[in-house]
CSV table of C-alpha atoms in Angstrom, one decimal:
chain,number,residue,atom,x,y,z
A,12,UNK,CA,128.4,53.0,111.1
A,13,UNK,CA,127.7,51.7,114.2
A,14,UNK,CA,126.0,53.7,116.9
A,15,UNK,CA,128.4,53.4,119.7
A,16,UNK,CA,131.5,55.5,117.2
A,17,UNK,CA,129.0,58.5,118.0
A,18,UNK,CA,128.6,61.8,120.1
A,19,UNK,CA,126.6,60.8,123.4
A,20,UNK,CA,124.3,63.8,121.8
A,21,UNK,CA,124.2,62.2,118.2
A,22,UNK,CA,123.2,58.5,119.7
A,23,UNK,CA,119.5,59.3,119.8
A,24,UNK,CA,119.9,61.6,116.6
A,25,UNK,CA,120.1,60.0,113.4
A,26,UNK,CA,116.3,58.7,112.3
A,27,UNK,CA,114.7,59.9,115.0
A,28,UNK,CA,113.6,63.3,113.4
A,29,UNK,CA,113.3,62.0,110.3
A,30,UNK,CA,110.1,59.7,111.2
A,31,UNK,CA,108.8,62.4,113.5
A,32,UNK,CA,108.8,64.9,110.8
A,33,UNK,CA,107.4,62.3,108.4
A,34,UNK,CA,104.8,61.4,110.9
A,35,UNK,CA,103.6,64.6,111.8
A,36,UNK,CA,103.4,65.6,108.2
A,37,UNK,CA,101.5,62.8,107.5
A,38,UNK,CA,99.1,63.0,109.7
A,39,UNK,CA,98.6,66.6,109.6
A,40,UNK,CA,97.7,66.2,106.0
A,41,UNK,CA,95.1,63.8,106.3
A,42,UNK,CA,92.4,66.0,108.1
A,43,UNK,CA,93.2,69.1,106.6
A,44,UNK,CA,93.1,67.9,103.3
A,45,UNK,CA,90.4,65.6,103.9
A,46,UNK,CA,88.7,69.1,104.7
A,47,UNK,CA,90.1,71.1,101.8
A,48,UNK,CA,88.1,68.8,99.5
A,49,UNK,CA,84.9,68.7,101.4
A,50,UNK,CA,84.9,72.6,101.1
A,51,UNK,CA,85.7,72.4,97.2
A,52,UNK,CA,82.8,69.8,96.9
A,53,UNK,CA,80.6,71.8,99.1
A,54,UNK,CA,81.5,75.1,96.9
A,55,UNK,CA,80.7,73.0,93.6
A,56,UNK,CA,77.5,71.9,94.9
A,57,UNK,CA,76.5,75.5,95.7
A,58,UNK,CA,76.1,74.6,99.4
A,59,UNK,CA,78.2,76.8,101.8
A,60,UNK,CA,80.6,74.8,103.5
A,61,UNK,CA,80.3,76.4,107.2
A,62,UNK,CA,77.1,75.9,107.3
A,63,UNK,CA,77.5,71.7,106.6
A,64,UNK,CA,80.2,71.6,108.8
A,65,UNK,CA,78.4,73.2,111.8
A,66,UNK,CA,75.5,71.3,110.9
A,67,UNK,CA,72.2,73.6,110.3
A,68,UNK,CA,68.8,72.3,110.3
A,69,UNK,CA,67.7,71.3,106.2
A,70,UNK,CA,71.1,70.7,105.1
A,71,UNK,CA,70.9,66.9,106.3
A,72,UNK,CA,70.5,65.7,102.4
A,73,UNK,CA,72.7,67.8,100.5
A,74,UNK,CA,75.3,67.2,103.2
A,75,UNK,CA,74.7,63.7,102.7
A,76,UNK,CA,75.7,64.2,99.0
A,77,UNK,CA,78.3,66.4,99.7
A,78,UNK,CA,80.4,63.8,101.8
A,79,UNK,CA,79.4,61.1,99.6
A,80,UNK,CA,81.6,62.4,96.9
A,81,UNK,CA,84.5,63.6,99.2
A,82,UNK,CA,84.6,60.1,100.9
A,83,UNK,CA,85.3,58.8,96.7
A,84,UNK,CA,87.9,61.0,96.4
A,85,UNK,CA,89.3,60.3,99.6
A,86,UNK,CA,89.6,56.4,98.9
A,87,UNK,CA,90.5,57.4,96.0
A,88,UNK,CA,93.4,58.9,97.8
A,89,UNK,CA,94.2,56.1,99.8
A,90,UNK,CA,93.8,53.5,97.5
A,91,UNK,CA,96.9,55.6,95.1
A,92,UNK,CA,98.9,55.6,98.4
A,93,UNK,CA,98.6,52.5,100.1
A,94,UNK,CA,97.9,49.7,96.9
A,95,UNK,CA,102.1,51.0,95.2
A,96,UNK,CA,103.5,51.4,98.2
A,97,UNK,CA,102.6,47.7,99.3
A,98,UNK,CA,104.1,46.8,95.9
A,99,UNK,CA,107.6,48.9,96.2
A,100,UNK,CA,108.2,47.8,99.5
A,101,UNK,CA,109.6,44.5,98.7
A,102,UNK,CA,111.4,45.8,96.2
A,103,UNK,CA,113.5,48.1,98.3
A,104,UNK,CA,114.3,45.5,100.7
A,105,UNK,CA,116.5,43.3,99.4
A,106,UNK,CA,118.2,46.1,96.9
A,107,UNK,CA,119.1,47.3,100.8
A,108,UNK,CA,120.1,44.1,102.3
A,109,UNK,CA,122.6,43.3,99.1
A,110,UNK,CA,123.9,47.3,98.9
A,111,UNK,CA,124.0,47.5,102.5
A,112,UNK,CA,122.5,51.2,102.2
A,113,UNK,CA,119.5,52.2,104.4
A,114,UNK,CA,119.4,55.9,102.9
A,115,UNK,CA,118.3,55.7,99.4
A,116,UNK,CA,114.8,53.7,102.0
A,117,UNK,CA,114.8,56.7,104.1
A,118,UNK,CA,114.7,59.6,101.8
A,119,UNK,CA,112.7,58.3,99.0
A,120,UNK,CA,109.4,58.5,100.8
A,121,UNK,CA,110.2,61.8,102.2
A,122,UNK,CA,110.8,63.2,98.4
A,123,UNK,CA,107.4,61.3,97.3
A,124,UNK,CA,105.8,63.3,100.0
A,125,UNK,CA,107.5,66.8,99.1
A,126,UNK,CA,106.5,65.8,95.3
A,127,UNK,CA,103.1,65.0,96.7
A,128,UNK,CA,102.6,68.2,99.0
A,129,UNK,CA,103.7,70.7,96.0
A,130,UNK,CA,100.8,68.9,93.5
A,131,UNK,CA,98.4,69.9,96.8
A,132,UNK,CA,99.8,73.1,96.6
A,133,UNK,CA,99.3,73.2,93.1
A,134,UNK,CA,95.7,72.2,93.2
A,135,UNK,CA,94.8,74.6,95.7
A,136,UNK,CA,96.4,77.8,93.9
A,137,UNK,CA,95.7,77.2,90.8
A,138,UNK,CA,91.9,75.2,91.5
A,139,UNK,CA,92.1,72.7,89.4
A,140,UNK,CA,90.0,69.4,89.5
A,141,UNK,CA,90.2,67.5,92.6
A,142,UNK,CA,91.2,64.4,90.5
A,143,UNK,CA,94.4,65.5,90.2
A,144,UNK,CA,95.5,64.9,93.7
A,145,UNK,CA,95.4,61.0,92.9
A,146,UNK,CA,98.8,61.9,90.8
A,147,UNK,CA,100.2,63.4,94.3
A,148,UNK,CA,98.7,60.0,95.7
A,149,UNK,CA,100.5,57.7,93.5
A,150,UNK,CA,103.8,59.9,93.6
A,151,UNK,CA,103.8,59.3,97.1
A,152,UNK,CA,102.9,55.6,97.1
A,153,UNK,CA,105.2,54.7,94.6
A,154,UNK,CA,108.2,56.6,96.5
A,155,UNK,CA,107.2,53.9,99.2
A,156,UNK,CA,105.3,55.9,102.0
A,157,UNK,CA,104.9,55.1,105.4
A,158,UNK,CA,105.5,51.3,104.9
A,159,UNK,CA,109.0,51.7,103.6
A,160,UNK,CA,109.7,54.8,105.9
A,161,UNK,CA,109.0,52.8,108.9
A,162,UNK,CA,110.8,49.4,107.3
A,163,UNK,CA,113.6,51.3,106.6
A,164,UNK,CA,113.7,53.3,110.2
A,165,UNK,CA,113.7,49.9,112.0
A,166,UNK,CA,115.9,48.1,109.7
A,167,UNK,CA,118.6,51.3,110.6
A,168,UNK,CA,118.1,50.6,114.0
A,169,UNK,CA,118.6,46.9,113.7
A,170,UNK,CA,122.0,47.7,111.6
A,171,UNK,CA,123.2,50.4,114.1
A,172,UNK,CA,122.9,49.1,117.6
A,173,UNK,CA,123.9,47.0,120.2
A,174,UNK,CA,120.9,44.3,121.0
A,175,UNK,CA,120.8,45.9,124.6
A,176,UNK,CA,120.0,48.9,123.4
A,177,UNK,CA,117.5,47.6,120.4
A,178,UNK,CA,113.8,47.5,122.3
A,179,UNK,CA,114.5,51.2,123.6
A,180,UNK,CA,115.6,52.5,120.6
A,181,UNK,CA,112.1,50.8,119.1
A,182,UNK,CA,110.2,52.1,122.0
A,183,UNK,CA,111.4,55.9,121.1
A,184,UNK,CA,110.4,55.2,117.2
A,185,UNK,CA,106.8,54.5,118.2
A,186,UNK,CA,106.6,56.9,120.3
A,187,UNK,CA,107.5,60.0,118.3
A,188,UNK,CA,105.0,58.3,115.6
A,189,UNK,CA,102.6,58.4,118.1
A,190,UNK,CA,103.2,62.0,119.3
A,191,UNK,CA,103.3,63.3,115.5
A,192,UNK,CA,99.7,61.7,115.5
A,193,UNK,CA,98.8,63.2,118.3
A,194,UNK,CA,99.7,66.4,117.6
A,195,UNK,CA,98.4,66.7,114.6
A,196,UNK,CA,95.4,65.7,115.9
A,197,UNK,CA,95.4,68.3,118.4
A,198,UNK,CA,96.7,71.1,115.7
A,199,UNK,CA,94.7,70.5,112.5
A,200,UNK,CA,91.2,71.8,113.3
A,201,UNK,CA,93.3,74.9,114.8
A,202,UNK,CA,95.2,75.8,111.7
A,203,UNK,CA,92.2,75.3,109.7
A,204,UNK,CA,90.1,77.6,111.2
A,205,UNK,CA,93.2,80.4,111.8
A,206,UNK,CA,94.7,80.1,108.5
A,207,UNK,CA,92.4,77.8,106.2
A,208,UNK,CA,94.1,75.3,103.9
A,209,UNK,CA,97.0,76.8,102.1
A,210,UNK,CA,99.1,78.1,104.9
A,211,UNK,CA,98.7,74.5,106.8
A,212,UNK,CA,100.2,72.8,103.3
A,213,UNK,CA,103.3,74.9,103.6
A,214,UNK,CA,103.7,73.9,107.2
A,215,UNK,CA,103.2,69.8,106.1
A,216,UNK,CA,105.6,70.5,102.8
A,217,UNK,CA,108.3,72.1,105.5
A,218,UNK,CA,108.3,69.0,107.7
A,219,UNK,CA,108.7,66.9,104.6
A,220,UNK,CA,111.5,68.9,103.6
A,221,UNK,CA,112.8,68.7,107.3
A,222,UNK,CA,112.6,64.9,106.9
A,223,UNK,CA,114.7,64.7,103.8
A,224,UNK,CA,117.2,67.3,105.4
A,225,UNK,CA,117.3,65.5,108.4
A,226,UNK,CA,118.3,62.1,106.2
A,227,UNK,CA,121.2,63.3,104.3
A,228,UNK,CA,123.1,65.5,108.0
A,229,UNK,CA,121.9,63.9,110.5
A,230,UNK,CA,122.2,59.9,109.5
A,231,UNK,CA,125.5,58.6,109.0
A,232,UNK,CA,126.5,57.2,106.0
A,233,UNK,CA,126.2,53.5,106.6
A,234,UNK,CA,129.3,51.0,105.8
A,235,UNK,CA,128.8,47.3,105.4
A,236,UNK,CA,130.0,46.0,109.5
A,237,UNK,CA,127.1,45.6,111.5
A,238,UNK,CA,127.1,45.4,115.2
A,239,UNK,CA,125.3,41.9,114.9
A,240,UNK,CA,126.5,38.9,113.8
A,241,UNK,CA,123.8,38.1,111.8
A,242,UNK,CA,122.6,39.9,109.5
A,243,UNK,CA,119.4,42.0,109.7
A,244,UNK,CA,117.0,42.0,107.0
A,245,UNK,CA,114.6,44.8,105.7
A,246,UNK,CA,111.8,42.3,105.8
A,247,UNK,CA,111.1,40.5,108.5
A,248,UNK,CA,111.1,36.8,107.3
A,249,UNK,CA,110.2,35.6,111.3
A,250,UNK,CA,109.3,36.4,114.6
């Protein structure tokens, strides 16, 4: 559906808050789970966790240790994200360019990361191993993560408006991403110390569900016109 059928209020409204949400989800979870797993490690080890975060004198070594085995666990995390969704990613982009559907892109990384929050949840509750957030991992890389989200998002854009209006439409994209990084940046440390780790997880799985809500009301169901005359491609094949 092309952008200019819209409200004036709905123009700047469609995938906008669905990669804000995303983003700030995202990056909300990475410190706060990061620290969720340096506490468990620290707990296992028998070495009390406020004490190696604030740093007291003869705790140098066994901090050493500690991180040692949360920085495994957190490549571990990364590598179950990043290595699928590098693989998917090519996959959805010419299923897109053929169906003419930017949705199914859209809303599939959102789900992976609901799917992935409620296995944190689920880890945190019910304590088991750590190991078991690497199936959360992979759920969310293989729904596509942020490299599909943010393929998708700009492939939208490309479909759904006038080339005048393309590079500011871009510009507000990286921006909210940027803001969601910000202010997760600037909120993690404070929900962590006000309400620990469980009650921040709830907060990151409502702004993944607030990114697949915002998919299916708030971005029109696309139709096969483009406003170009050529057509736009998922994958960028040149500059």
């Amino acid at each position: 559906m092309p952008r200019k059928t819209l409200p004036t209020w709905r123009r700047y409204l469609t995938v906008e808050p669905v990669i804000f949400f995303y983003a700030y989800g995202l990056m909300t979870s990475m410190p706060i789970w990061r620290q969720y797993v340096y506490s468990v490690i620290s707990d296992m080890k028998g070495f009390p966790y406020d004490e190696l975060v604030m740093g007291k004198d003869g705790l140098v070594a066994k901090n050493i240790s500690v991180q040692s085995l949360a920085t495994k666990i957190d490549t571990g995390n990364m590598f179950f994200m990043a290595i699928p969704s590098l693989i998917v990613a090519p996959f959805w982009g010419p299923w897109t360019d053929k169906s003419g559907r930017r949705k199914p892109a859209l809303i599939a990384p959102a789900i992976g990361a609901v799917l992935q929050t409620v296995v944190v949840l689920m880890v945190m509750y019910f304590e088991w191993p750590l190991y078991v957030l690497f199936v959360g991992s992979a759920i969310s890389g293989l729904s596509g993560f942020l490299t599909t989200v943010m393929l998708a998002v700009m492939s939208y854009i490309a479909d759904t408006t006038e080339k005048t209006g393309m590079a500011i439409r871009l510009a507000i994209i990286q921006m909210l991403v940027f803001m969601g990084g910000v202010l997760s940046q600037l909120t993690s440390g404070l929900w962590i110390e006000t309400f620990g780790f469980i009650a921040p997880t709830w907060l990151i799985l409502a702004c993944h569900i607030a990114s697949c809500l915002s998919v299916i009301f708030l971005v029109p169901s696309e139709n096969h016109k483009r406003v170009t005359n050529v057509k736009n491609r998922f994958l960028i094949s040149r500059a």
